[in-house]
Amino acid sequence: GAPPLQIPPTLIGIGCLWAILEEAHIIMLAIHPQFQGQGLGQALLLALLKSACDRQLERATLEVRDSNLAAVSLYKKFGFKEAGRRKRYYEDTGEDALVMWRSGLEKPEFQRYLADEKREICDRLHQKNWHLAIDIFDF
Ligand SMILES: CC(C)(COP(=O)(O)OP(=O)(O)OC[C@H]1O[C@@H](n2cnc3c(N)ncnc32)[C@H](O)[C@@H]1OP(=O)(O)O)[C@@H](O)C(=O)NCCC(=O)NCCS
């Protein structure tokens, strides 16, 4: 008979930014644990940066637990630099938050950077057999 259908989660990723003056505050970025490691997180981050760029924001910033290796490496891959720490920011574990910044979003070369990254990210998604029903990058 047919194999049992596995019901997929309805939400596999979420990303959100707040535009505050000329800054993009990335307040949320997460991929469902079953779907991590396939390039979806970087696709979402790229979409957020593209949206920041379209809104003429100049810098992106976020806070992340310093123990969160996956997230910290993802942000570094996209040019975020550690700019400071908030000591014992997370009440549950007493961990520090790293404050990271990515500047230069308003520069023309950032457009080229986004386009290059988009190509690579889309190739990787295709290799993993993902086909986006909508163009989340819209460029
Ligand atoms: C951080 C997170 C969004 C990454 O999403 P993902 O879809 O698994 O990541 P991707 O497959 O797109 O990986 C992109 C890059 O992230 C980094 N990365 C992802 N997983 C990693 C891991 N387990 N270890 C080290 N680096 C990792 C790498 O730089 C990777 O690039 P590479 O594959 O070229 O090396 C995901 O791990 C997550 O949802 N974590 C829990 C929520 C969270 O911590 N959010 C961030 C809060 S600020």
mmCIF file of C-alpha atoms and ligand atoms in Angstrom:
data_model
loop_
_atom_site.group_PDB
_atom_site.id
_atom_site.type_symbol
_atom_site.label_atom_id
_atom_site.label_comp_id
_atom_site.label_asym_id
_atom_site.label_seq_id
_atom_site.Cartn_x
_atom_site.Cartn_y
_atom_site.Cartn_z
ATOM 1 C CA GLY A 1 0.000 0.000 0.000
ATOM 2 C CA ALA A 2 0.921 3.612 -0.061
ATOM 3 C CA PRO A 3 3.398 4.788 2.567
ATOM 4 C CA PRO A 4 1.809 6.740 5.427
ATOM 5 C CA LEU A 5 1.682 10.434 4.716
ATOM 6 C CA GLN A 6 3.823 12.528 6.986
ATOM 7 C CA ILE A 7 2.163 15.818 7.687
ATOM 8 C CA PRO A 8 4.747 18.540 7.231
ATOM 9 C CA PRO A 9 4.808 21.500 9.586
ATOM 10 C CA THR A 10 2.937 24.446 8.138
ATOM 11 C CA LEU A 11 5.685 26.892 9.074
ATOM 12 C CA ILE A 12 9.290 25.984 8.420
ATOM 13 C CA GLY A 13 10.948 29.330 8.828
ATOM 14 C CA ILE A 14 10.383 32.826 10.038
ATOM 15 C CA GLY A 15 12.341 36.032 9.746
ATOM 16 C CA CYS A 16 11.483 39.553 10.771
ATOM 17 C CA LEU A 17 13.094 42.954 10.857
ATOM 18 C CA TRP A 18 12.152 46.305 12.258
ATOM 19 C CA ALA A 19 13.155 49.400 10.319
ATOM 20 C CA ILE A 20 14.213 52.031 12.851
ATOM 21 C CA LEU A 21 15.536 55.219 11.296
ATOM 22 C CA GLU A 22 18.158 53.955 8.838
ATOM 23 C CA GLU A 23 18.724 50.706 10.714
ATOM 24 C CA ALA A 24 17.372 47.242 10.077
ATOM 25 C CA HIS A 25 16.952 45.450 13.394
ATOM 26 C CA ILE A 26 16.711 41.753 12.713
ATOM 27 C CA ILE A 27 14.544 40.620 15.596
ATOM 28 C CA MET A 28 13.853 37.058 14.572
ATOM 29 C CA LEU A 29 15.322 34.402 12.309
ATOM 30 C CA ALA A 30 14.603 30.731 12.722
ATOM 31 C CA ILE A 31 14.255 27.572 10.680
ATOM 32 C CA HIS A 32 12.294 24.547 11.904
ATOM 33 C CA PRO A 33 14.819 22.046 13.364
ATOM 34 C CA GLN A 34 13.838 19.366 10.817
ATOM 35 C CA PHE A 35 14.740 21.706 7.982
ATOM 36 C CA GLN A 36 17.979 23.237 9.195
ATOM 37 C CA GLY A 37 21.275 22.875 7.365
ATOM 38 C CA GLN A 38 19.827 23.034 3.835
ATOM 39 C CA GLY A 39 20.373 26.677 3.051
ATOM 40 C CA LEU A 40 16.955 27.954 4.084
ATOM 41 C CA GLY A 41 18.266 30.142 6.912
ATOM 42 C CA GLN A 42 20.654 31.953 4.611
ATOM 43 C CA ALA A 43 17.886 32.343 2.020
ATOM 44 C CA LEU A 44 15.722 34.051 4.643
ATOM 45 C CA LEU A 45 18.579 36.247 5.834
ATOM 46 C CA LEU A 46 19.286 37.268 2.245
ATOM 47 C CA ALA A 47 15.608 38.159 1.770
ATOM 48 C CA LEU A 48 15.709 40.294 4.926
ATOM 49 C CA LEU A 49 18.834 42.113 3.752
ATOM 50 C CA LYS A 50 17.308 42.673 0.331
ATOM 51 C CA SER A 51 14.202 44.114 1.936
ATOM 52 C CA ALA A 52 16.368 46.380 4.126
ATOM 53 C CA CYS A 53 18.229 47.534 1.046
ATOM 54 C CA ASP A 54 14.987 48.266 -0.841
ATOM 55 C CA ARG A 55 13.834 50.353 2.104
ATOM 56 C CA GLN A 56 17.064 52.348 1.868
ATOM 57 C CA LEU A 57 18.279 51.246 5.260
ATOM 58 C CA GLU A 58 22.022 51.570 5.751
ATOM 59 C CA ARG A 59 22.938 49.094 8.472
ATOM 60 C CA ALA A 60 21.622 45.870 9.875
ATOM 61 C CA THR A 61 21.970 44.832 13.488
ATOM 62 C CA LEU A 62 20.961 41.960 15.726
ATOM 63 C CA GLU A 63 21.622 40.302 19.040
ATOM 64 C CA VAL A 64 22.578 36.668 19.372
ATOM 65 C CA ARG A 65 23.642 34.339 22.181
ATOM 66 C CA ASP A 66 27.393 33.995 22.049
ATOM 67 C CA SER A 67 26.999 30.195 22.329
ATOM 68 C CA ASN A 68 24.847 30.068 19.187
ATOM 69 C CA LEU A 69 27.544 28.934 16.790
ATOM 70 C CA ALA A 70 25.255 28.232 13.848
ATOM 71 C CA ALA A 71 23.688 31.693 13.976
ATOM 72 C CA VAL A 72 26.961 33.529 14.656
ATOM 73 C CA SER A 73 28.646 31.806 11.697
ATOM 74 C CA LEU A 74 25.664 32.521 9.482
ATOM 75 C CA TYR A 75 25.810 36.229 10.321
ATOM 76 C CA LYS A 76 29.594 36.375 9.887
ATOM 77 C CA LYS A 77 29.204 34.741 6.490
ATOM 78 C CA PHE A 78 27.019 37.715 5.531
ATOM 79 C CA GLY A 79 29.545 40.265 6.751
ATOM 80 C CA PHE A 80 28.172 40.948 10.223
ATOM 81 C CA LYS A 81 30.855 41.984 12.729
ATOM 82 C CA GLU A 82 30.743 41.720 16.475
ATOM 83 C CA ALA A 83 30.406 45.278 17.793
ATOM 84 C CA GLY A 84 29.868 44.665 21.476
ATOM 85 C CA ARG A 85 28.293 42.551 24.152
ATOM 86 C CA ARG A 86 25.398 42.860 26.508
ATOM 87 C CA LYS A 87 26.539 41.134 29.675
ATOM 88 C CA ARG A 88 24.238 38.403 31.041
ATOM 89 C CA TYR A 89 21.530 39.514 28.617
ATOM 90 C CA TYR A 90 19.712 36.183 28.588
ATOM 91 C CA GLU A 91 18.083 35.615 31.945
ATOM 92 C CA ASP A 92 17.608 31.859 31.547
ATOM 93 C CA THR A 93 21.313 30.992 31.258
ATOM 94 C CA GLY A 94 23.046 34.257 32.125
ATOM 95 C CA GLU A 95 24.728 34.233 28.732
ATOM 96 C CA ASP A 96 26.023 37.341 27.021
ATOM 97 C CA ALA A 97 24.394 38.668 23.893
ATOM 98 C CA LEU A 98 26.697 39.531 21.048
ATOM 99 C CA VAL A 99 25.634 42.684 19.269
ATOM 100 C CA MET A 100 26.444 42.383 15.580
ATOM 101 C CA TRP A 101 26.346 44.951 12.800
ATOM 102 C CA ARG A 102 26.478 44.838 9.038
ATOM 103 C CA SER A 103 27.059 48.207 7.378
ATOM 104 C CA GLY A 104 27.196 49.398 3.789
ATOM 105 C CA LEU A 105 23.687 48.344 2.744
ATOM 106 C CA GLU A 106 23.242 51.626 0.878
ATOM 107 C CA LYS A 107 26.382 51.164 -1.242
ATOM 108 C CA PRO A 108 26.008 50.162 -4.911
ATOM 109 C CA GLU A 109 28.352 47.199 -4.413
ATOM 110 C CA PHE A 110 25.930 45.768 -1.886
ATOM 111 C CA GLN A 111 23.428 45.241 -4.748
ATOM 112 C CA ARG A 112 26.049 43.214 -6.607
ATOM 113 C CA TYR A 113 26.866 41.302 -3.458
ATOM 114 C CA LEU A 114 23.181 40.416 -2.988
ATOM 115 C CA ALA A 115 22.850 39.287 -6.596
ATOM 116 C CA ASP A 116 25.939 37.039 -6.326
ATOM 117 C CA GLU A 117 24.748 35.547 -3.061
ATOM 118 C CA LYS A 118 21.290 34.984 -4.482
ATOM 119 C CA ARG A 119 22.729 32.903 -7.319
ATOM 120 C CA GLU A 120 24.692 30.678 -4.933
ATOM 121 C CA ILE A 121 21.864 30.361 -2.460
ATOM 122 C CA CYS A 122 19.353 29.416 -5.153
ATOM 123 C CA ASP A 123 21.760 26.800 -6.586
ATOM 124 C CA ARG A 124 22.114 25.267 -3.151
ATOM 125 C CA LEU A 125 18.353 25.206 -2.613
ATOM 126 C CA HIS A 126 17.860 23.513 -5.994
ATOM 127 C CA GLN A 127 20.471 20.899 -5.112
ATOM 128 C CA LYS A 128 18.450 20.177 -1.982
ATOM 129 C CA ASN A 129 15.369 19.903 -4.169
ATOM 130 C CA TRP A 130 13.655 23.035 -2.936
ATOM 131 C CA HIS A 131 11.609 24.982 -5.414
ATOM 132 C CA LEU A 132 10.356 28.282 -4.134
ATOM 133 C CA ALA A 133 6.774 28.915 -5.161
ATOM 134 C CA ILE A 134 7.300 32.643 -4.843
ATOM 135 C CA ASP A 135 10.398 34.691 -5.437
ATOM 136 C CA ILE A 136 11.162 35.670 -1.865
ATOM 137 C CA PHE A 137 14.024 37.791 -3.075
ATOM 138 C CA ASP A 138 12.096 39.569 -5.782
ATOM 139 C CA PHE A 139 15.215 40.549 -7.722
HETATM 140 C C1 LIG B 1 20.558 29.947 12.719
HETATM 141 C C2 LIG B 1 19.593 29.226 11.784
HETATM 142 C C3 LIG B 1 18.457 30.177 11.387
HETATM 143 C C4 LIG B 1 20.363 28.802 10.503
HETATM 144 O O1 LIG B 1 19.439 28.251 9.570
HETATM 145 P P1 LIG B 1 19.822 27.003 8.625
HETATM 146 O O2 LIG B 1 18.782 26.886 7.590
HETATM 147 O O3 LIG B 1 20.090 25.809 9.446
HETATM 148 O O4 LIG B 1 21.201 27.514 8.010
HETATM 149 P P2 LIG B 1 21.729 27.303 6.508
HETATM 150 O O5 LIG B 1 21.587 25.871 6.118
HETATM 151 O O6 LIG B 1 21.108 28.308 5.619
HETATM 152 O O7 LIG B 1 23.281 27.621 6.697
HETATM 153 C C5 LIG B 1 23.846 28.866 6.315
HETATM 154 C C6 LIG B 1 25.121 29.129 7.076
HETATM 155 O O8 LIG B 1 24.868 29.185 8.477
HETATM 156 C C7 LIG B 1 25.978 28.629 9.200
HETATM 157 N N1 LIG B 1 25.533 27.416 9.880
HETATM 158 C C8 LIG B 1 24.307 26.839 9.809
HETATM 159 N N2 LIG B 1 24.235 25.763 10.608
HETATM 160 C C9 LIG B 1 25.450 25.658 11.199
HETATM 161 C C10 LIG B 1 25.990 24.769 12.158
HETATM 162 N N3 LIG B 1 25.271 23.745 12.645
HETATM 163 N N4 LIG B 1 27.260 24.981 12.578
HETATM 164 C C11 LIG B 1 27.988 26.001 12.102
HETATM 165 N N5 LIG B 1 27.523 26.887 11.182
HETATM 166 C C12 LIG B 1 26.267 26.713 10.745
HETATM 167 C C13 LIG B 1 27.021 28.322 8.163
HETATM 168 O O9 LIG B 1 27.801 29.481 7.993
HETATM 169 C C14 LIG B 1 26.173 28.070 6.934
HETATM 170 O O10 LIG B 1 26.877 28.305 5.744
HETATM 171 P P3 LIG B 1 27.652 27.087 5.019
HETATM 172 O O11 LIG B 1 26.650 25.980 4.884
HETATM 173 O O12 LIG B 1 28.086 27.664 3.721
HETATM 174 O O13 LIG B 1 28.754 26.723 5.931
HETATM 175 C C15 LIG B 1 19.026 27.941 12.430
HETATM 176 O O14 LIG B 1 20.090 27.182 12.935
HETATM 177 C C16 LIG B 1 18.026 28.188 13.543
HETATM 178 O O15 LIG B 1 16.843 28.376 13.291
HETATM 179 N N6 LIG B 1 18.476 28.175 14.799
HETATM 180 C C17 LIG B 1 17.579 28.354 15.938
HETATM 181 C C18 LIG B 1 17.043 29.759 16.023
HETATM 182 C C19 LIG B 1 18.169 30.754 16.164
HETATM 183 O O16 LIG B 1 19.094 30.532 16.909
HETATM 184 N N7 LIG B 1 18.065 31.882 15.446
HETATM 185 C C20 LIG B 1 19.037 32.942 15.505
HETATM 186 C C21 LIG B 1 18.716 33.817 16.668
HETATM 187 S S1 LIG B 1 19.523 35.386 16.506
#
